[in-house]
Tab-separated table of C-alpha atoms in Angstrom:
chain	number	residue	atom	x	y	z
Q	359	MET	CA	0.096	0.084	0.589
Q	360	LYS	CA	1.311	3.762	-0.541
Q	361	LEU	CA	2.126	5.776	1.708
Q	362	ASN	CA	-0.503	8.079	1.042
Q	363	SER	CA	-3.346	5.564	0.440
Q	364	ILE	CA	-1.957	4.808	4.838
Q	365	TYR	CA	-2.686	8.137	5.578
Q	366	LEU	CA	-5.599	8.525	4.270
Q	367	LEU	CA	-7.013	5.209	5.874
Q	368	ILE	CA	-5.384	6.548	9.278
Q	369	ALA	CA	-7.268	10.040	8.786
Q	370	SER	CA	-10.501	8.125	7.788
Q	371	LEU	CA	-10.139	5.821	11.129
Q	372	PHE	CA	-9.921	8.665	13.277
Q	373	ILE	CA	-12.528	10.921	11.870
Q	374	ALA	CA	-14.867	7.829	11.886
Q	375	GLN	CA	-13.715	7.281	15.364
Q	376	PHE	CA	-14.932	10.682	16.508
Q	377	ALA	CA	-18.138	10.608	14.691
Q	378	TYR	CA	-18.892	7.293	16.924
Q	379	ALA	CA	-17.355	8.864	20.145
Q	380	GLN	CA	-19.286	12.184	20.039
Q	381	SER	CA	-22.919	10.943	22.288
Q	382	LEU	CA	-25.992	10.652	19.699
Q	383	LEU	CA	-27.793	13.771	21.483
Q	384	ILE	CA	-25.718	16.178	20.264
Q	385	LYS	CA	-25.617	14.918	16.446
Q	386	ASN	CA	-29.268	14.247	16.566
Q	387	LEU	CA	-29.344	18.256	18.079
Q	388	ALA	CA	-27.073	19.331	15.533
Q	389	ALA	CA	-28.618	17.985	12.404
Q	390	GLY	CA	-31.741	19.701	13.551
Q	391	LYS	CA	-33.957	17.251	15.561
Q	392	HIS	CA	-35.837	18.052	18.362
Q	393	GLN	CA	-34.734	15.680	21.028
Q	394	LEU	CA	-35.948	14.838	24.272
Q	395	LEU	CA	-33.220	14.403	27.505
Q	396	VAL	CA	-34.787	13.020	31.058
Q	397	THR	CA	-31.893	13.301	33.998
Q	398	TYR	CA	-32.565	10.413	36.276
Q	399	GLY	CA	-31.167	9.559	40.042
Q	400	THR	CA	-31.298	11.054	42.747
Q	401	SER	CA	-30.724	14.411	45.368
Q	402	LEU	CA	-27.190	15.033	43.320
Q	403	THR	CA	-29.897	15.343	40.095
Q	404	ALA	CA	-32.816	16.561	41.847
Q	405	GLY	CA	-31.814	19.164	44.377
Q	406	GLU	CA	-30.456	22.631	44.263
Q	407	GLY	CA	-27.445	21.921	42.798
Q	408	GLY	CA	-28.304	19.234	40.365
Q	409	ARG	CA	-30.945	21.466	39.288
Q	410	ALA	CA	-28.502	23.715	39.119
Q	411	TRP	CA	-26.412	21.588	36.428
Q	412	VAL	CA	-29.459	19.808	34.402
Q	413	ASN	CA	-30.418	23.664	34.022
Q	414	ALA	CA	-27.120	24.498	32.729
Q	415	VAL	CA	-26.759	21.799	30.275
Q	416	ASN	CA	-29.976	22.392	28.957
Q	417	ASP	CA	-29.218	25.889	28.503
Q	418	SER	CA	-26.149	25.384	26.583
Q	419	LEU	CA	-27.331	22.975	24.449
Q	420	ASN	CA	-30.508	25.035	23.361
Q	421	LYS	CA	-28.128	28.257	22.805
Q	422	LYS	CA	-26.028	26.609	20.467
Q	423	TYR	CA	-29.090	24.330	19.137
Q	424	ASN	CA	-31.373	25.929	18.068
Q	425	ASN	CA	-33.407	25.641	20.991
Q	426	ASN	CA	-34.414	21.723	19.911
Q	427	LEU	CA	-33.736	19.982	23.227
Q	428	THR	CA	-36.279	19.543	26.045
Q	429	THR	CA	-35.106	18.693	29.056
Q	430	VAL	CA	-37.393	16.183	32.199
Q	431	ASN	CA	-35.458	16.442	34.953
Q	432	ALA	CA	-37.221	13.172	36.762
Q	433	ALA	CA	-34.535	12.790	39.581
Q	434	LYS	CA	-35.726	12.291	43.417
Q	435	SER	CA	-33.827	13.239	46.349
Q	436	ALA	CA	-33.039	10.110	48.948
Q	437	MET	CA	-33.706	7.754	45.918
Q	438	TRP	CA	-31.583	4.832	44.765
Q	439	SER	CA	-31.975	2.401	41.772
Q	440	GLY	CA	-34.900	0.312	43.687
Q	441	TRP	CA	-36.994	3.246	43.564
Q	442	GLY	CA	-35.692	4.232	39.952
Q	443	VAL	CA	-36.953	0.248	38.510
Q	444	GLN	CA	-40.337	0.946	40.436
Q	445	ASN	CA	-40.967	4.179	38.789
Q	446	PHE	CA	-39.239	3.757	35.431
Q	447	GLU	CA	-42.617	3.861	33.425
Q	448	ASP	CA	-44.204	6.877	34.607
Q	449	SER	CA	-41.053	8.944	35.241
Q	450	VAL	CA	-38.905	8.190	32.079
Q	451	ILE	CA	-40.624	5.660	29.689
Q	452	ASN	CA	-43.759	7.878	29.139
Q	453	LYS	CA	-41.943	10.795	28.528
Q	454	LYS	CA	-40.919	8.712	25.458
Q	455	PRO	CA	-36.794	10.377	25.615
Q	456	ASP	CA	-34.854	10.412	22.957
Q	457	ALA	CA	-31.637	10.432	25.415
Q	458	VAL	CA	-31.256	9.162	29.293
Q	459	ILE	CA	-28.918	10.480	32.108
Q	460	ILE	CA	-28.750	7.832	35.302
Q	461	GLU	CA	-27.218	7.691	38.215
Q	462	PHE	CA	-28.438	5.987	41.373
Q	463	GLY	CA	-24.350	5.086	42.149
Q	464	MET	CA	-24.462	7.320	45.422
Q	465	ASN	CA	-27.655	6.175	47.420
Q	466	ASP	CA	-27.090	2.053	46.080
Q	467	ALA	CA	-24.387	2.685	48.220
Q	468	PHE	CA	-26.005	3.812	51.118
Q	469	LEU	CA	-26.162	1.100	53.841
Q	470	LYS	CA	-29.488	1.959	55.067
Q	471	TYR	CA	-31.324	0.742	51.639
Q	472	LYS	CA	-29.022	-2.244	51.726
Q	473	THR	CA	-28.479	-2.287	47.954
Q	474	SER	CA	-25.422	-4.996	46.997
Q	475	PRO	CA	-23.185	-4.201	43.997
Q	476	ASP	CA	-24.712	-7.118	41.977
Q	477	LEU	CA	-28.504	-5.841	42.600
Q	478	ALA	CA	-27.243	-2.264	41.606
Q	479	LYS	CA	-25.738	-3.330	38.899
Q	480	LEU	CA	-29.000	-6.036	38.089
Q	481	ASN	CA	-31.563	-2.739	38.225
Q	482	LEU	CA	-28.753	-0.704	36.196
Q	483	ASN	CA	-29.151	-3.020	33.130
Q	484	TYR	CA	-33.030	-3.971	33.522
Q	485	MET	CA	-33.533	0.243	32.879
Q	486	ILE	CA	-30.894	0.307	30.276
Q	487	ASP	CA	-32.662	-3.050	28.622
Q	488	ARG	CA	-36.180	-1.032	28.736
Q	489	LEU	CA	-35.355	2.036	27.232
Q	490	LYS	CA	-33.728	0.034	24.510
Q	491	LEU	CA	-37.430	-2.277	24.024
Q	492	TYR	CA	-39.212	1.061	23.932
Q	493	ASN	CA	-36.551	2.718	21.840
Q	494	PRO	CA	-33.492	1.049	20.214
Q	495	GLN	CA	-32.170	4.549	19.421
Q	496	CYS	CA	-32.424	5.699	23.161
Q	497	GLU	CA	-29.494	7.022	23.969
Q	498	VAL	CA	-28.452	5.809	27.104
Q	499	ILE	CA	-25.796	8.206	29.459
Q	500	LEU	CA	-24.469	6.533	32.925
Q	501	GLN	CA	-22.763	8.785	35.161
Q	502	ILE	CA	-20.507	8.652	38.351
Q	503	MET	CA	-20.923	11.855	40.934
Q	504	ASN	CA	-18.873	13.347	43.613
Q	505	ILE	CA	-17.257	11.929	46.491
Q	506	PRO	CA	-19.229	11.796	49.574
Q	507	ILE	CA	-17.788	12.630	52.803
Q	508	ASN	CA	-17.457	12.593	57.147
Q	509	VAL	CA	-20.703	11.132	57.938
Q	510	HIS	CA	-21.997	10.798	54.548
Q	511	ALA	CA	-18.626	8.344	54.160
Q	512	ASP	CA	-19.356	6.334	56.913
Q	513	ALA	CA	-23.036	5.819	55.812
Q	514	ARG	CA	-21.450	4.786	51.983
Q	515	PRO	CA	-18.110	2.683	52.881
Q	516	ASN	CA	-18.007	0.609	49.514
Q	517	ILE	CA	-19.003	3.622	47.422
Q	518	LEU	CA	-16.223	3.408	45.017
Q	519	ALA	CA	-17.822	-0.837	44.282
Q	520	TYR	CA	-20.841	0.993	43.215
Q	521	TYR	CA	-19.138	3.776	41.204
Q	522	GLU	CA	-17.006	0.465	39.575
Q	523	VAL	CA	-20.645	-1.143	38.889
Q	524	TYR	CA	-21.119	2.177	36.202
Q	525	ARG	CA	-17.506	1.853	34.843
Q	526	GLN	CA	-18.689	-1.981	34.606
Q	527	VAL	CA	-21.841	-1.807	32.360
Q	528	ALA	CA	-20.770	1.058	30.325
Q	529	SER	CA	-17.977	-0.987	29.035
Q	530	GLU	CA	-19.530	-3.512	28.745
Q	531	ARG	CA	-22.560	-2.022	27.086
Q	532	LYS	CA	-20.756	1.160	25.327
Q	533	LEU	CA	-22.503	3.531	26.956
Q	534	LEU	CA	-21.609	7.083	26.992
Q	535	LEU	CA	-19.844	7.409	30.448
Q	536	ILE	CA	-20.008	10.470	32.356
Q	537	ASP	CA	-17.454	10.308	35.566
Q	538	HIS	CA	-16.839	13.230	37.955
Q	539	TYR	CA	-14.809	10.626	40.288
Q	540	PRO	CA	-11.443	12.208	39.216
Q	541	ARG	CA	-12.237	15.564	39.142
Q	542	TRP	CA	-13.828	15.809	42.426
Q	543	ARG	CA	-11.238	13.690	43.595
Q	544	LYS	CA	-8.623	16.220	42.759
Q	545	ILE	CA	-10.711	18.796	45.090
Q	546	LEU	CA	-10.195	17.109	47.958
Q	547	ASP	CA	-6.705	16.021	47.842
Q	548	HIS	CA	-6.884	19.501	49.154
Q	549	GLY	CA	-8.364	18.737	52.104
Q	550	LYS	CA	-11.661	18.193	53.721
Q	551	ASN	CA	-11.651	22.442	54.001
Q	552	GLU	CA	-11.169	22.693	50.540
Q	553	TYR	CA	-13.659	19.894	49.391
Q	554	LEU	CA	-15.994	21.600	51.536
Q	555	LYS	CA	-16.195	25.029	49.404
Q	556	TYR	CA	-17.501	23.294	46.927
Q	557	VAL	CA	-19.624	20.749	48.552
Q	558	PRO	CA	-21.023	22.520	51.852
Q	559	ASP	CA	-22.428	19.400	53.270
Q	560	GLY	CA	-20.250	16.753	52.873
Q	561	ILE	CA	-22.762	14.665	50.057
Q	562	HIS	CA	-24.582	17.534	47.490
Q	563	PRO	CA	-21.935	20.150	45.319
Q	564	GLY	CA	-23.614	23.986	45.795
Q	565	ILE	CA	-25.546	25.523	43.239
Q	566	GLU	CA	-22.313	27.603	41.894
Q	567	SER	CA	-19.883	24.333	42.065
Q	568	ALA	CA	-22.495	22.336	40.192
Q	569	LYS	CA	-22.245	25.122	37.476
Q	570	ALA	CA	-18.685	25.330	37.415
Q	571	VAL	CA	-17.546	21.898	37.967
Q	572	ILE	CA	-20.598	19.114	36.716
Q	573	ALA	CA	-22.196	21.086	34.279
Q	574	PRO	CA	-18.835	22.205	32.147
Q	575	TYR	CA	-17.485	18.383	32.081
Q	576	VAL	CA	-21.366	16.888	31.102
Q	577	LEU	CA	-21.076	19.159	28.190
Q	578	GLN	CA	-17.774	18.203	27.115
Q	579	ARG	CA	-18.632	14.001	27.462
Q	580	LEU	CA	-21.525	14.814	25.229
Q	581	GLN	CA	-19.917	16.436	22.888
Q	582	LYS	CA	-16.409	14.194	22.443
Q	583	GLY	CA	-18.121	11.154	23.668
Q	584	ASN	CA	-15.651	8.539	25.698
């Protein structure tokens, strides 16, 4: 094969890889298609900070893509994947989404809810399977959130195992994963006092930090993919 042909092959593979990596949500918005995004999970999506990053993502994408995105925040505070499964039809399927972002790892790890990593994985796969049955083209995006500290960490001693479930499922099912953990780890590495500036109660990012830390990374991952 001639050298120029090799360069063309490499270039075409790179372009194809980049096109595959970008989220389907962004591709459809860029093509002028209206999209409905559902965000589903815990207070990290439903609470003040959660609503802040969800709204920031929605506003940014609508500004860029001609108001073609509708976002429904169907998350609920203090809930976990067992609740997620039980309420999936009304909260997600009935909304007829084109894309869904799911995060339940933080509360699946909560000892009080007695949800093992294996059960958390079973519940997560059920929700994915149900979405694909509803619409094979519906994009499923998994999200790993921040780090609990102090009493919240004590109540979630095995949090890393639950976050690993999301990494495993995303890899196994070739889903886009938005993993915030390393970014929050860098902040926590500067000490708990520094971390508490971003996460005042030790578990819920504040409004400004949600907009400054979470929203930009969600947008980056949607644009660039895995």
